Amino acid sequence: MVTPPSTFAANARRWSVQLAQIAAIVGIVFIAKGALAEPFYVPSASMEPTLLIGDALLATKFPYGYSTASLPIHVSLPETGRVLAATPKRGDVVVFRWPGDRSQVWVKRVIGLPGDRIELRGGVVWINGVATTIKPDGLGAAEDDNGGSEPARRYVETLPDGVSHPIFKLFDNGRLDNTAEVTVPADHLFVMGDNRDNSADSRVPVRSGGVGLLPMDNLVGRVDAIVGSWDLGVRNQPVSNWLSGFRMARFFTAVN
């Protein structure tokens, strides 16, 4: 049986319209993820207690402007600076491409801005010669990747400009509790994890697995909300218990 030319042409037009609609939808999603906001998943404990393993984040991209790091997929393009660039505020939680491998996306908190002098003494952060305020806030439990936990002292840290956020301390004298003073260069940031004894951040150079001083061109966006959360510890339990892993209280909550 031979398909009449008119029927074949009608089918071709219908297929082309459908393909165009699919391409438009994909394009809209790609543009939205590149320009507005993009979801990310927290795989490590470095930002506890603010962010937990298994949290799903929404990072907005327009607050800091755009660069090749803003693309929803990693593309090896030369850096050309940022368009509509803006400097983060101290205390912002940011998503960025790790300088050691830009295909990896990390999340930390901004502590130091360009020109700031940052130093740690006995676990206390000093910014431009002024110590952050540390207030004890009871005990917490720091998770690990296998669903276990260990006791952690919880504190509320207040930066010199008044921004407050919780942190964890696992040890009295952690290996990164004392650092030499560094001056943050132009177009860079000093970032830290809130889980201070379990975070490879600006206290650790890139060659040792840390962030070093973060180029602002690597910024992807600002974390504004947790849109979902699932306790990975239930993976070792029967499937029938997996629904209990959803942390409903964390759904659609703001990140400070």
XYZ file of C-alpha atoms in Angstrom:
256
model
C 0.000 0.000 0.000
C 1.370 3.417 -0.973
C 0.642 6.512 1.134
C -0.835 9.285 -1.020
C 1.429 12.352 -1.332
C -1.178 14.593 0.298
C -1.399 12.349 3.384
C 2.380 12.113 3.647
C 2.684 15.914 3.454
C 0.008 16.359 6.130
C 1.820 13.928 8.451
C 5.132 15.682 7.848
C 3.585 19.059 8.713
C 2.048 17.620 11.879
C 5.361 16.071 12.937
C 7.242 19.297 12.253
C 4.747 21.257 14.363
C 5.094 18.770 17.224
C 8.892 18.869 17.026
C 8.809 22.664 17.029
C 6.595 22.635 20.143
C 8.942 20.230 21.931
C 11.958 22.339 20.945
C 10.214 25.464 22.238
C 9.443 23.812 25.576
C 13.046 22.615 25.926
C 14.286 26.081 25.012
C 12.042 27.780 27.568
C 13.163 25.399 30.305
C 16.830 25.875 29.348
C 16.499 29.671 29.354
C 14.628 29.668 32.664
C 17.253 27.464 34.311
C 20.018 29.605 32.865
C 18.559 33.008 33.676
C 16.132 32.698 36.573
C 16.623 29.778 38.964
C 17.901 26.217 39.047
C 17.429 23.347 41.513
C 20.417 21.711 43.191
C 20.877 18.802 45.580
C 23.007 18.769 48.757
C 25.262 15.660 48.814
C 27.505 16.501 51.810
C 27.365 17.702 55.405
C 29.608 20.759 54.984
C 26.757 23.277 55.374
C 25.025 21.695 58.374
C 23.026 22.705 60.331
C 21.727 25.186 57.724
C 21.570 22.628 54.906
C 21.206 18.887 55.421
C 22.286 15.998 53.222
C 19.324 15.317 50.960
C 18.028 18.901 50.796
C 16.880 20.115 47.386
C 17.732 23.792 46.888
C 16.521 26.519 44.595
C 19.274 28.920 43.572
C 18.264 32.205 41.964
C 20.719 33.382 39.321
C 19.936 37.035 38.678
C 21.172 38.550 42.011
C 24.865 38.339 41.022
C 24.650 38.616 37.242
C 25.616 36.036 34.667
C 28.692 34.284 33.311
C 29.403 30.950 31.656
C 29.031 29.431 35.150
C 25.330 30.343 35.008
C 24.621 27.880 32.214
C 22.537 24.876 33.389
C 25.087 22.534 31.802
C 28.859 22.723 32.052
C 30.392 24.063 28.869
C 34.139 24.643 28.545
C 34.054 28.246 27.363
C 36.622 30.967 28.081
C 35.741 33.268 30.962
C 34.644 36.713 29.802
C 33.557 38.249 33.124
C 30.016 38.709 34.409
C 27.109 40.571 32.827
C 24.924 42.653 35.196
C 27.427 41.747 37.907
C 26.707 42.405 41.580
C 28.740 41.512 44.675
C 27.167 39.084 47.176
C 26.532 40.199 50.738
C 28.308 38.700 53.726
C 26.240 35.807 54.957
C 24.733 34.891 51.584
C 24.631 31.163 50.852
C 25.905 30.715 47.308
C 26.163 27.967 44.717
C 29.292 28.030 42.571
C 31.416 25.978 40.245
C 34.414 24.524 42.078
C 37.645 26.100 40.762
C 39.313 22.681 40.724
C 36.736 21.197 38.351
C 34.054 23.519 36.993
C 31.756 20.586 36.225
C 31.221 20.266 40.005
C 28.774 22.588 41.774
C 29.377 23.386 45.463
C 27.536 25.410 48.090
C 29.073 27.540 50.876
C 28.430 30.774 52.809
C 30.064 34.082 51.901
C 32.205 35.332 54.803
C 34.664 37.715 53.150
C 34.233 40.238 50.327
C 36.899 41.773 48.065
C 39.351 43.760 50.170
C 38.387 42.079 53.468
C 41.069 40.715 55.773
C 40.037 37.280 57.062
C 41.663 35.304 59.873
C 40.642 32.513 62.234
C 41.777 32.425 65.843
C 40.663 29.512 68.008
C 37.767 28.824 65.664
C 36.525 32.429 65.741
C 36.406 34.320 62.436
C 37.952 37.796 62.397
C 36.961 40.187 59.612
C 39.022 43.354 59.200
C 40.261 43.049 62.765
C 36.768 42.557 64.255
C 35.773 39.200 65.732
C 32.481 37.588 64.870
C 30.189 36.998 67.835
C 29.672 33.350 68.816
C 26.717 32.417 71.043
C 26.184 28.810 72.266
C 22.909 27.328 71.023
C 22.768 23.831 72.495
C 23.701 20.524 70.885
C 22.962 19.133 67.455
C 23.714 16.042 65.408
C 26.038 16.251 62.408
C 25.091 13.727 59.725
C 27.381 11.630 57.613
C 26.898 10.244 54.109
C 25.733 6.855 55.426
C 22.862 8.196 57.484
C 24.740 8.144 60.802
C 25.450 11.145 63.010
C 27.754 12.441 65.717
C 27.205 15.056 68.434
C 28.059 18.631 67.486
C 27.982 21.830 69.464
C 25.688 24.365 67.848
C 26.402 28.104 67.879
C 24.877 31.228 66.375
C 27.553 33.252 64.609
C 26.950 36.955 64.004
C 29.080 38.714 61.425
C 30.304 42.280 62.092
C 27.535 43.754 59.915
C 24.829 41.990 61.962
C 24.010 38.930 59.829
C 23.462 35.826 62.002
C 23.425 32.136 61.087
C 23.935 28.777 62.863
C 27.172 26.807 62.756
C 28.374 23.429 64.040
C 31.630 22.726 65.889
C 32.750 19.110 66.206
C 36.109 19.708 67.935
C 37.649 22.202 70.339
C 40.811 22.568 68.293
C 40.005 21.693 64.714
C 42.780 21.633 62.134
C 41.355 24.745 60.456
C 40.569 26.722 63.628
C 43.672 28.894 63.279
C 44.670 30.431 59.950
C 46.938 33.235 58.843
C 45.292 36.478 57.852
C 44.552 36.756 54.137
C 43.305 39.703 52.137
C 40.564 38.804 49.663
C 41.618 40.045 46.214
C 39.382 41.953 43.821
C 36.609 39.896 42.201
C 37.035 37.076 44.733
C 35.208 35.826 47.839
C 36.134 34.008 51.036
C 33.556 31.258 51.586
C 33.088 28.796 54.438
C 30.851 25.884 55.340
C 28.653 26.197 58.421
C 29.909 22.790 59.606
C 33.256 24.339 60.449
C 35.220 21.156 61.220
C 33.898 19.297 58.183
C 34.218 21.719 55.299
C 36.868 22.109 52.601
C 36.384 25.795 51.873
C 38.443 28.978 51.438
C 40.658 27.889 54.331
C 41.916 25.061 52.114
C 43.685 25.657 48.770
C 42.285 24.138 45.595
C 45.308 21.860 45.206
C 44.393 20.276 48.580
C 40.747 19.782 47.671
C 39.391 23.068 48.992
C 37.952 26.177 47.384
C 40.704 28.681 48.008
C 39.727 32.276 47.303
C 36.682 31.916 45.077
C 36.556 33.862 41.782
C 33.199 35.599 41.497
C 33.041 34.487 37.858
C 32.397 30.981 39.252
C 29.158 32.008 40.981
C 26.013 30.230 39.816
C 23.471 31.851 42.118
C 22.164 32.583 45.604
C 20.385 29.908 47.629
C 17.063 31.343 48.748
C 14.965 28.300 49.594
C 14.845 24.600 50.353
C 12.139 23.133 48.143
C 12.319 19.556 49.401
C 14.293 17.212 51.641
C 14.732 13.462 52.028
C 16.734 11.699 54.745
C 19.181 9.448 52.897
C 19.529 7.295 56.007
C 16.314 5.463 55.116
C 17.978 3.974 52.027
C 19.190 1.124 54.232
C 15.659 0.390 55.432
C 12.887 -1.533 53.646
C 11.343 0.318 50.708
C 8.086 0.502 52.633
C 9.779 2.925 55.057
C 11.194 5.271 52.429
C 8.266 7.676 52.563
C 9.136 8.331 56.196
C 12.399 9.863 54.968
C 10.701 12.970 53.614
C 11.417 15.896 55.954
C 8.154 17.705 55.362
C 9.008 20.485 57.815
C 11.872 21.542 55.522
C 9.798 21.770 52.345
C 9.581 25.309 50.953
C 11.550 26.967 53.753
C 13.790 30.023 53.417
C 17.576 29.784 53.778
C 19.283 32.344 56.011
